[in-house]
mmCIF file of C-alpha atoms (C1' of nucleotides) in Angstrom:
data_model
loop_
_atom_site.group_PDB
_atom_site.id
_atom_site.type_symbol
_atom_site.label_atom_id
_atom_site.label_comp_id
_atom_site.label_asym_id
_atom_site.label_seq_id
_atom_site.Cartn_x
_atom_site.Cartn_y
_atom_site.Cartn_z
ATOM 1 C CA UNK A 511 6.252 -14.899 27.344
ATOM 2 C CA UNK A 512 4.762 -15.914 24.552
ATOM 3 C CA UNK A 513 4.810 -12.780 21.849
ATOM 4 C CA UNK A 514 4.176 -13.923 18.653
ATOM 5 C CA UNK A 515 5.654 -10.943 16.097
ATOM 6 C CA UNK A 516 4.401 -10.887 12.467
ATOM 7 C CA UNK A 517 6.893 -11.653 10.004
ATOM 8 C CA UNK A 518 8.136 -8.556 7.859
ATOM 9 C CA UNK A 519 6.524 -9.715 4.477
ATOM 10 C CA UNK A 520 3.091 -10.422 5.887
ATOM 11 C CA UNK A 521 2.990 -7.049 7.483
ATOM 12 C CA UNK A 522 4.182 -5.641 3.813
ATOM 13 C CA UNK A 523 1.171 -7.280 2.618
ATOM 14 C CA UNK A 524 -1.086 -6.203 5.621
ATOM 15 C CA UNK A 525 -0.227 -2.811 5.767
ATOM 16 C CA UNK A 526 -0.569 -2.533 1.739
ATOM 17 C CA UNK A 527 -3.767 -3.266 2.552
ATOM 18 C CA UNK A 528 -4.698 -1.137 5.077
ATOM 19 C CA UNK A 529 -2.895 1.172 2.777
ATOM 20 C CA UNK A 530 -6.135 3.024 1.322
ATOM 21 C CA UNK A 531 -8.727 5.554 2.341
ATOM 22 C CA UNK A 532 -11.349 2.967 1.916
ATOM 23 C CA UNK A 533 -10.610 -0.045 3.147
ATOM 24 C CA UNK A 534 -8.862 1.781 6.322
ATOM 25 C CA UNK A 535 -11.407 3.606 7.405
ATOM 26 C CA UNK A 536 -13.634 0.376 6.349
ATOM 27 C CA UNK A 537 -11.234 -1.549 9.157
ATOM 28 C CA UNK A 538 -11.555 1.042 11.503
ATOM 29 C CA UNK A 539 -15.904 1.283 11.465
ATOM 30 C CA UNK A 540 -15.797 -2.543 11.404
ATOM 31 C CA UNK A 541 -14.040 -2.061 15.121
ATOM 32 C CA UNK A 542 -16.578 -1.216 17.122
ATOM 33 C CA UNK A 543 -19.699 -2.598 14.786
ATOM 34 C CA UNK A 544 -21.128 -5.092 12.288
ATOM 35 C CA UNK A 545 -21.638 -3.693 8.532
ATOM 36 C CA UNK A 546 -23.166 -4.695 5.272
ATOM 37 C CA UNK A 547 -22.178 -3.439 2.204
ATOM 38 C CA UNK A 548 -25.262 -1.436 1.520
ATOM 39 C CA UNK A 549 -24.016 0.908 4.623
ATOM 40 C CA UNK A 550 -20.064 1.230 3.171
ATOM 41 C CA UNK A 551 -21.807 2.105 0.204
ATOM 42 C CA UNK A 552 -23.709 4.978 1.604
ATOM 43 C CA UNK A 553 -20.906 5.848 3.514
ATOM 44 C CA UNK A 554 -18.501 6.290 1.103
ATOM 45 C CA UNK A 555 -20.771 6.863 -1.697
ATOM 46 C CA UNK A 556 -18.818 4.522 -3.612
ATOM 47 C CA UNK A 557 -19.982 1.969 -6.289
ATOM 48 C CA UNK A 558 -21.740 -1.702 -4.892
ATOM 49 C CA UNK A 559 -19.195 -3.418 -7.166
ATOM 50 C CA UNK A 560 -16.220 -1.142 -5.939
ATOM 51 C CA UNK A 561 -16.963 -1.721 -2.257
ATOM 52 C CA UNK A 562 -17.278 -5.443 -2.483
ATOM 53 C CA UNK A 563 -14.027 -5.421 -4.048
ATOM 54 C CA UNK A 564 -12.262 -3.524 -0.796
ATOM 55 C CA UNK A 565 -13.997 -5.987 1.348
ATOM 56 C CA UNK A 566 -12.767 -9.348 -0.886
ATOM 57 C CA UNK A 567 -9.816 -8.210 -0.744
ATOM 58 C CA UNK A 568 -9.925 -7.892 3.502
ATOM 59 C CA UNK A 569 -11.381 -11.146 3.554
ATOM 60 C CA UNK A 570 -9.430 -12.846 0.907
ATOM 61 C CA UNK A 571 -6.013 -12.552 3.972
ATOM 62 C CA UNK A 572 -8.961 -13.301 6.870
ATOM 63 C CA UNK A 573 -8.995 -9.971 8.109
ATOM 64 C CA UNK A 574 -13.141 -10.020 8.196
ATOM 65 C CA UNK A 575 -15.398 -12.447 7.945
ATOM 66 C CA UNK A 576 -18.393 -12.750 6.722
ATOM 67 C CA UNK A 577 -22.119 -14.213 8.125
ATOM 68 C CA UNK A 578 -25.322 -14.255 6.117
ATOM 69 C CA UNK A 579 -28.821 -12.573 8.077
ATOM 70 C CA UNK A 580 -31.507 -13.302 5.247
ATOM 71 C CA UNK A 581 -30.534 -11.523 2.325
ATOM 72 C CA UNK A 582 -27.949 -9.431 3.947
ATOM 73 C CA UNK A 583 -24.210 -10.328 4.977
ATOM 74 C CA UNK A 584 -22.988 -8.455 7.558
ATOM 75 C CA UNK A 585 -18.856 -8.305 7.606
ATOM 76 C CA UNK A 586 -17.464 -7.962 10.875
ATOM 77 C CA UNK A 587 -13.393 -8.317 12.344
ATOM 78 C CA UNK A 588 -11.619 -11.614 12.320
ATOM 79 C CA UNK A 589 -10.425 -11.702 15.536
ATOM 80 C CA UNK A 590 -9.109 -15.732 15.315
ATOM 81 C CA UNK A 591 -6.857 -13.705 12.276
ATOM 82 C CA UNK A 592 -3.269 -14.475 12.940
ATOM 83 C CA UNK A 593 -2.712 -10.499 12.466
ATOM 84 C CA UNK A 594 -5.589 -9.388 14.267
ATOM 85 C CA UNK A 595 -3.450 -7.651 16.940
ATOM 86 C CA UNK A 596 -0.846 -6.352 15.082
ATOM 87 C CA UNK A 597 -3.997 -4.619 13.351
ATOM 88 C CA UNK A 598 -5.534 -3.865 16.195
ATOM 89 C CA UNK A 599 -2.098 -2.054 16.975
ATOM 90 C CA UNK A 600 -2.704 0.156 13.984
ATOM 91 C CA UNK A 601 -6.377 0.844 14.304
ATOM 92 C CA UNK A 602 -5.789 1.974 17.999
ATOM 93 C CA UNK A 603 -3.586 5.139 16.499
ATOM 94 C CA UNK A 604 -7.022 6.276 14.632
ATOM 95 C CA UNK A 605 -9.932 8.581 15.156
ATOM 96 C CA UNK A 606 -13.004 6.890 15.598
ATOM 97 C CA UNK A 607 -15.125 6.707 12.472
ATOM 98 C CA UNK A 608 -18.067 5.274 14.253
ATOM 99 C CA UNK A 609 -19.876 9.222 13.453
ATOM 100 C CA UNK A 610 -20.166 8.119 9.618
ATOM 101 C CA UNK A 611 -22.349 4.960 10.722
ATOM 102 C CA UNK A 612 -24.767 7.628 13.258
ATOM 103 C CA UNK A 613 -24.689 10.335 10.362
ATOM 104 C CA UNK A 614 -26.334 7.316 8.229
ATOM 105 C CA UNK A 615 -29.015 7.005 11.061
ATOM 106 C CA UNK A 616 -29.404 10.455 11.585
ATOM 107 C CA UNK A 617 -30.460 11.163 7.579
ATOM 108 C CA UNK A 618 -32.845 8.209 7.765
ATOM 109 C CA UNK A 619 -30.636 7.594 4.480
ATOM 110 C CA UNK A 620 -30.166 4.183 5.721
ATOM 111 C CA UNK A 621 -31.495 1.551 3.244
ATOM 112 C CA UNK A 622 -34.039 -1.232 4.829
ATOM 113 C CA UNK A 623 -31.543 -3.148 5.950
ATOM 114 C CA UNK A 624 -29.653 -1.811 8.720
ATOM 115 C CA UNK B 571 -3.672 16.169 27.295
ATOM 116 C CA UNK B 572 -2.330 17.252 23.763
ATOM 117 C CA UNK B 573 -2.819 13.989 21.875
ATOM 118 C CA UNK B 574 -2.727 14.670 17.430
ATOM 119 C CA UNK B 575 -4.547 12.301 15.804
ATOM 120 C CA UNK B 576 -3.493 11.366 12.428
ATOM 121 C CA UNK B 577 -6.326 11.736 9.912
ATOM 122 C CA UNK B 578 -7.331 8.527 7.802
ATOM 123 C CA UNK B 579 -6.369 10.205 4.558
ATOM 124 C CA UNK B 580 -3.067 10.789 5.692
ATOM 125 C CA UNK B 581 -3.020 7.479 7.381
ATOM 126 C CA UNK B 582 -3.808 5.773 4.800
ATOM 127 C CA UNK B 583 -0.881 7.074 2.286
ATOM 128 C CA UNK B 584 1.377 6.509 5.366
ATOM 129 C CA UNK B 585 0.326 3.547 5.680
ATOM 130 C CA UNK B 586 0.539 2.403 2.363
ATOM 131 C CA UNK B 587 4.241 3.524 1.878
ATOM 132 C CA UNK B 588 5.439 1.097 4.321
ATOM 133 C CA UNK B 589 3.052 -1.579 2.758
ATOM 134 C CA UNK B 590 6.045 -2.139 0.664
ATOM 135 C CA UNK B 591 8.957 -5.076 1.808
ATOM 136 C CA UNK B 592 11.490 -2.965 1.066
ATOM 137 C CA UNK B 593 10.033 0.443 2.551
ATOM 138 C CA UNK B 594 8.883 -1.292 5.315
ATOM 139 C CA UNK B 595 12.244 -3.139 6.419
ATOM 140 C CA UNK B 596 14.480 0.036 5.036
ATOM 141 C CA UNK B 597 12.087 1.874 8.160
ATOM 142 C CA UNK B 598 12.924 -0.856 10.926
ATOM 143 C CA UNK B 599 16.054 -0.438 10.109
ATOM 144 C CA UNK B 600 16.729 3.083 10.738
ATOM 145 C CA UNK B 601 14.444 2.872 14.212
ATOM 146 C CA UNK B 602 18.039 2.003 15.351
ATOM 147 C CA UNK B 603 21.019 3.092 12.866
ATOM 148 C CA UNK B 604 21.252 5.512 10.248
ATOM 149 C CA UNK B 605 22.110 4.116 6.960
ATOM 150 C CA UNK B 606 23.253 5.340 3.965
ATOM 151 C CA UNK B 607 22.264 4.045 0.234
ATOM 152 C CA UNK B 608 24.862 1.263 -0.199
ATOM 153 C CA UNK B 609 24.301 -0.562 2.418
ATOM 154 C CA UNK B 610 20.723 -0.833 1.675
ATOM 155 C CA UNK B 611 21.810 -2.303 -1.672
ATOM 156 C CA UNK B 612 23.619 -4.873 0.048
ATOM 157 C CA UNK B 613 20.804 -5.109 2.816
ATOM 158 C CA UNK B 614 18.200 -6.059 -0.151
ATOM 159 C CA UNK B 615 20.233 -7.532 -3.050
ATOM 160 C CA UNK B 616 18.559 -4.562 -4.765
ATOM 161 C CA UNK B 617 19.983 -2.270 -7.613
ATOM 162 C CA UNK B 618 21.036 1.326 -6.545
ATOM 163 C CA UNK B 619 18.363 3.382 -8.699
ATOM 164 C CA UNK B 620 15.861 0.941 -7.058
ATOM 165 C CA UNK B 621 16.981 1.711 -3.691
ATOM 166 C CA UNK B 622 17.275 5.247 -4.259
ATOM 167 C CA UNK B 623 13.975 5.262 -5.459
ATOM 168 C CA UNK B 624 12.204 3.475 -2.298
ATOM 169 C CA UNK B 625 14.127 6.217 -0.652
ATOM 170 C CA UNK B 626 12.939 8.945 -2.142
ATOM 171 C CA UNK B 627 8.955 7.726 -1.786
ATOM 172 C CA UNK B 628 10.287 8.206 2.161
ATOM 173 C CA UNK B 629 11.839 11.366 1.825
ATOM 174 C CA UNK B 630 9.014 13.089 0.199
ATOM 175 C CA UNK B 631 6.210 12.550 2.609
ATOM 176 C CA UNK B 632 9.132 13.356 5.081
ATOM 177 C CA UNK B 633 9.543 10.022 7.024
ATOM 178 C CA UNK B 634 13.455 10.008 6.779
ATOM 179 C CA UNK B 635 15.758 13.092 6.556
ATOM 180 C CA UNK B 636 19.240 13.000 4.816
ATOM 181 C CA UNK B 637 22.646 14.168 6.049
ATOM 182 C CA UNK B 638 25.770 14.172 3.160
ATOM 183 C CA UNK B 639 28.618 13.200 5.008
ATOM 184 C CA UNK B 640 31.555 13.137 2.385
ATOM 185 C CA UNK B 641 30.504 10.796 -0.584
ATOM 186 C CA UNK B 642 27.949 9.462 1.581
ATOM 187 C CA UNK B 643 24.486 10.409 1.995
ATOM 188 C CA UNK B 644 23.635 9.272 5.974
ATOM 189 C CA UNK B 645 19.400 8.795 5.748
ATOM 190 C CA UNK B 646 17.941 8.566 9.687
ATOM 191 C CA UNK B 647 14.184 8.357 10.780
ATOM 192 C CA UNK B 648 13.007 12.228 10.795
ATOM 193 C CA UNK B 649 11.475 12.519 14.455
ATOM 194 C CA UNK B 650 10.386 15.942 13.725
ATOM 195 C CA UNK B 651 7.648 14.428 11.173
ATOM 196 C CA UNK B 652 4.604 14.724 12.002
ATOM 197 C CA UNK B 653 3.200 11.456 10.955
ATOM 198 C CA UNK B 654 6.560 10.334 13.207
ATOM 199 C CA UNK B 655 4.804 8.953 16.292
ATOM 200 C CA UNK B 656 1.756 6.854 14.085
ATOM 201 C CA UNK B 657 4.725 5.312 12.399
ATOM 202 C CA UNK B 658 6.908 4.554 15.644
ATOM 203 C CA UNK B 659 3.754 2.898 16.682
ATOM 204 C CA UNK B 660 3.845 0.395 13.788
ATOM 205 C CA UNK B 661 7.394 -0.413 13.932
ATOM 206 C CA UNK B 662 7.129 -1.181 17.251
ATOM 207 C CA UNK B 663 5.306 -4.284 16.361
ATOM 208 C CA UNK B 664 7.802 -5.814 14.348
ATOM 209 C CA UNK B 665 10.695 -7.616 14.458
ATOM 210 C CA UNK B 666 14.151 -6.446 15.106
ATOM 211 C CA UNK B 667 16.051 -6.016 11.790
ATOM 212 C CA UNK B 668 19.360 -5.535 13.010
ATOM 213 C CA UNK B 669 20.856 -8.815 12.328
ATOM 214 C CA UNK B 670 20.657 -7.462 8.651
ATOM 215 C CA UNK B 671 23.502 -5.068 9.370
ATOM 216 C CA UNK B 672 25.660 -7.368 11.453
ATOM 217 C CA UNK B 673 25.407 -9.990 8.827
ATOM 218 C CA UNK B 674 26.860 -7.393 6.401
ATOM 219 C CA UNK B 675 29.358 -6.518 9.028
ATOM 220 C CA UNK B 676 30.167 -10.039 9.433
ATOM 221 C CA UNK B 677 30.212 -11.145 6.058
ATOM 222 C CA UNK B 678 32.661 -8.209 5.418
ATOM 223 C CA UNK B 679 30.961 -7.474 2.434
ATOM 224 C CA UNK B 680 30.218 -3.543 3.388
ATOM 225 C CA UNK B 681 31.357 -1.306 1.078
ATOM 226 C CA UNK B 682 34.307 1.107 2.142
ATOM 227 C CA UNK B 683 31.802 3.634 3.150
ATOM 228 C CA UNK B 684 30.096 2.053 6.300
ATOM 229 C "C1'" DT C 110 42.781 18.212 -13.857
ATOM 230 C "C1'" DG C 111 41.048 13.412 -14.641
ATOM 231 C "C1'" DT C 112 39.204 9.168 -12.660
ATOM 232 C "C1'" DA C 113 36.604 6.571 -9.425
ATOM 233 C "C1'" DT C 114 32.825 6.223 -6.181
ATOM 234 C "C1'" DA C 115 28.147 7.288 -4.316
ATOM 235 C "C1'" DT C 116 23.885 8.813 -5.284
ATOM 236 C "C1'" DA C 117 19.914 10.881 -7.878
ATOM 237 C "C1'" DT C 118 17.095 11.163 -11.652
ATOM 238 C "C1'" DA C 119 14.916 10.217 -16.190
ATOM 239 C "C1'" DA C 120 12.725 7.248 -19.448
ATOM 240 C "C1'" DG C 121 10.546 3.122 -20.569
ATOM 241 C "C1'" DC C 122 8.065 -1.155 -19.604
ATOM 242 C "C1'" DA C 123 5.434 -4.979 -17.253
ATOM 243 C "C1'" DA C 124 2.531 -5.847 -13.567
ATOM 244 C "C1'" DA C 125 -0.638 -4.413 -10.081
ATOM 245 C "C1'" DT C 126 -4.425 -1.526 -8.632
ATOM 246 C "C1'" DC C 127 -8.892 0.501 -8.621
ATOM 247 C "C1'" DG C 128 -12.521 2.077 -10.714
ATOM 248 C "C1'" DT C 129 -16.285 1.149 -14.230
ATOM 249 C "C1'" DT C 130 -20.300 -1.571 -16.540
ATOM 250 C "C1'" DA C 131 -22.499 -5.888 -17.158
ATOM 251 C "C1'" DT C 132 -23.987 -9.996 -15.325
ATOM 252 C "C1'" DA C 133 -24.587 -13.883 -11.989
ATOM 253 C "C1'" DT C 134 -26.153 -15.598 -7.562
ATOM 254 C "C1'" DA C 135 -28.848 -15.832 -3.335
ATOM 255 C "C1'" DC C 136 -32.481 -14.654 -0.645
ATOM 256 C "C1'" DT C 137 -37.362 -12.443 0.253
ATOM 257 C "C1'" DA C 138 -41.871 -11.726 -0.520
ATOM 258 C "C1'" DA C 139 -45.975 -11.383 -3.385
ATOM 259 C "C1'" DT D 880 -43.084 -18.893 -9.805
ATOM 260 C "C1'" DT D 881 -41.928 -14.118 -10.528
ATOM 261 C "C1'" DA D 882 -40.117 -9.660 -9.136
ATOM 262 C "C1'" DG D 883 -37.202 -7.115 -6.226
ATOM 263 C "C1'" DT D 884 -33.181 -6.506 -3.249
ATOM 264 C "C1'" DA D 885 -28.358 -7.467 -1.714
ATOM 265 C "C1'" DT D 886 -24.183 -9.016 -2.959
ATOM 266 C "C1'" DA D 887 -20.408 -11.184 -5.758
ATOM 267 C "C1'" DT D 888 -17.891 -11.646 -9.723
ATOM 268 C "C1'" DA D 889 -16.135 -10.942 -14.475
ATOM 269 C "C1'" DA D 890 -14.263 -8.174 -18.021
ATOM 270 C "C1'" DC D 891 -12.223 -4.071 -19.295
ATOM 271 C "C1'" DG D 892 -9.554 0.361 -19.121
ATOM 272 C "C1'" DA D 893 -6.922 4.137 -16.953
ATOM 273 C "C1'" DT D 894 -3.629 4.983 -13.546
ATOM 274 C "C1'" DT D 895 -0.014 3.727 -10.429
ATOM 275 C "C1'" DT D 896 3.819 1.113 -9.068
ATOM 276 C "C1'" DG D 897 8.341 -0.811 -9.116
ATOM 277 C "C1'" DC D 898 11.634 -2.434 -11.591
ATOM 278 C "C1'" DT D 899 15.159 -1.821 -15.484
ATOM 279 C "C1'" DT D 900 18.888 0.789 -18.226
ATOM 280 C "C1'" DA D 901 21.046 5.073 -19.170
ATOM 281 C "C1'" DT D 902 22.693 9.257 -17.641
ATOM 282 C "C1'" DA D 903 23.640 13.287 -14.537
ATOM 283 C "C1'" DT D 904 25.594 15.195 -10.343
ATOM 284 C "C1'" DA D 905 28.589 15.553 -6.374
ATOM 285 C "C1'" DT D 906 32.477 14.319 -3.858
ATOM 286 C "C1'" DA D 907 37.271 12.176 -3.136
ATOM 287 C "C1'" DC D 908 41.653 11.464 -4.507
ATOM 288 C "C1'" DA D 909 45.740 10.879 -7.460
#
DNA sequence: TGTATATATAAGCAAATCGTTATATACTAA
DNA sequence: TTAGTATATAACGATTTGCTTATATATACA
């Protein structure tokens, strides 16, 4: 059997991470769909500058990745991460949070974008 | 089927009390043994306000219960917490941290207490 | 009672965190 | 090229965190 377990002081560090209201719930949209910032930022009515810093800080340890579509970069799970399933793990003891991303379609508050 | 969710929020400041080395391990720990404060001194190499601290953070969201057993103070996972089963989920992806007591037992180096 | 041990708590400090505002970069479209 | 949009980053400040030292409390035992 090949388990491989995540050492204790990465999973300090993950679940620091995954330690705040933003970038959790950030995690757990990002499960079932693609984003771009100018969505988390109607979604949590938060600051551009403030959200980019959640997501740096998800992609600085690899747990998102990015890809460019013209002048928009959409964010999406690293599944190649090394603690992609121990995240996964966490994520699965969650409510879905995919109703924020239809609330945005529903207002029409959506910006061009998405 | 009866199945509580936890809510992000609360998630979240679970979440980010075990996103601490300490926290986190002190929590493996107890899965399997109760503890009390002095051997979590040993355990880490950590003063005793330090340790009682990190305790305390526990205690007050109600993740580990205490028990005074003479001098001692016995600290155990609290099952009856609510936030209980999210959190049995998590430790069940890590590592055993066992040895950590049967080095101390080993080394002889336990206080009189344990 | 007095002393030792185990633990909790308070106060203070350095570092980390998370927001803000200002600015830089990259792409799109006129 | 110029203007507009999306995003990243830098600089700064308030708050939080996690240690330290000092002290208080509770129990055990002589």
């Amino acid at each position: 059997m090949l388990k491989t377990t995540i050492d204790m002081d990465r999973a300090a560090v993950v679940l620091k991470l995954l330690g705040d209201r933003t970038r959790l719930t950030m995690m757990k949209i990002l499960e079932n769909n693609d984003c771009c910032v100018c969505e988390f930022v109607e979604i949590f009515e938060a600051s551009q500058p403030s959200i980019s810093q959640h997501i740096r800080k998800l992609r600085d340890i690899g747990l998102v990745k990015e890809e460019r579509r013209g002048q928009w970069i959409f964010y999406s799970i690293n599944t190649e991460n090394e603690y992609y399933p121990f995240v996964q793990h966490v994520l699965a003891q969650l409510p879905s949070q995919d109703h924020k991303l239809k609330e945005l379609e529903e207002k029409g508050t959506r910006i061009s974008c998405c």
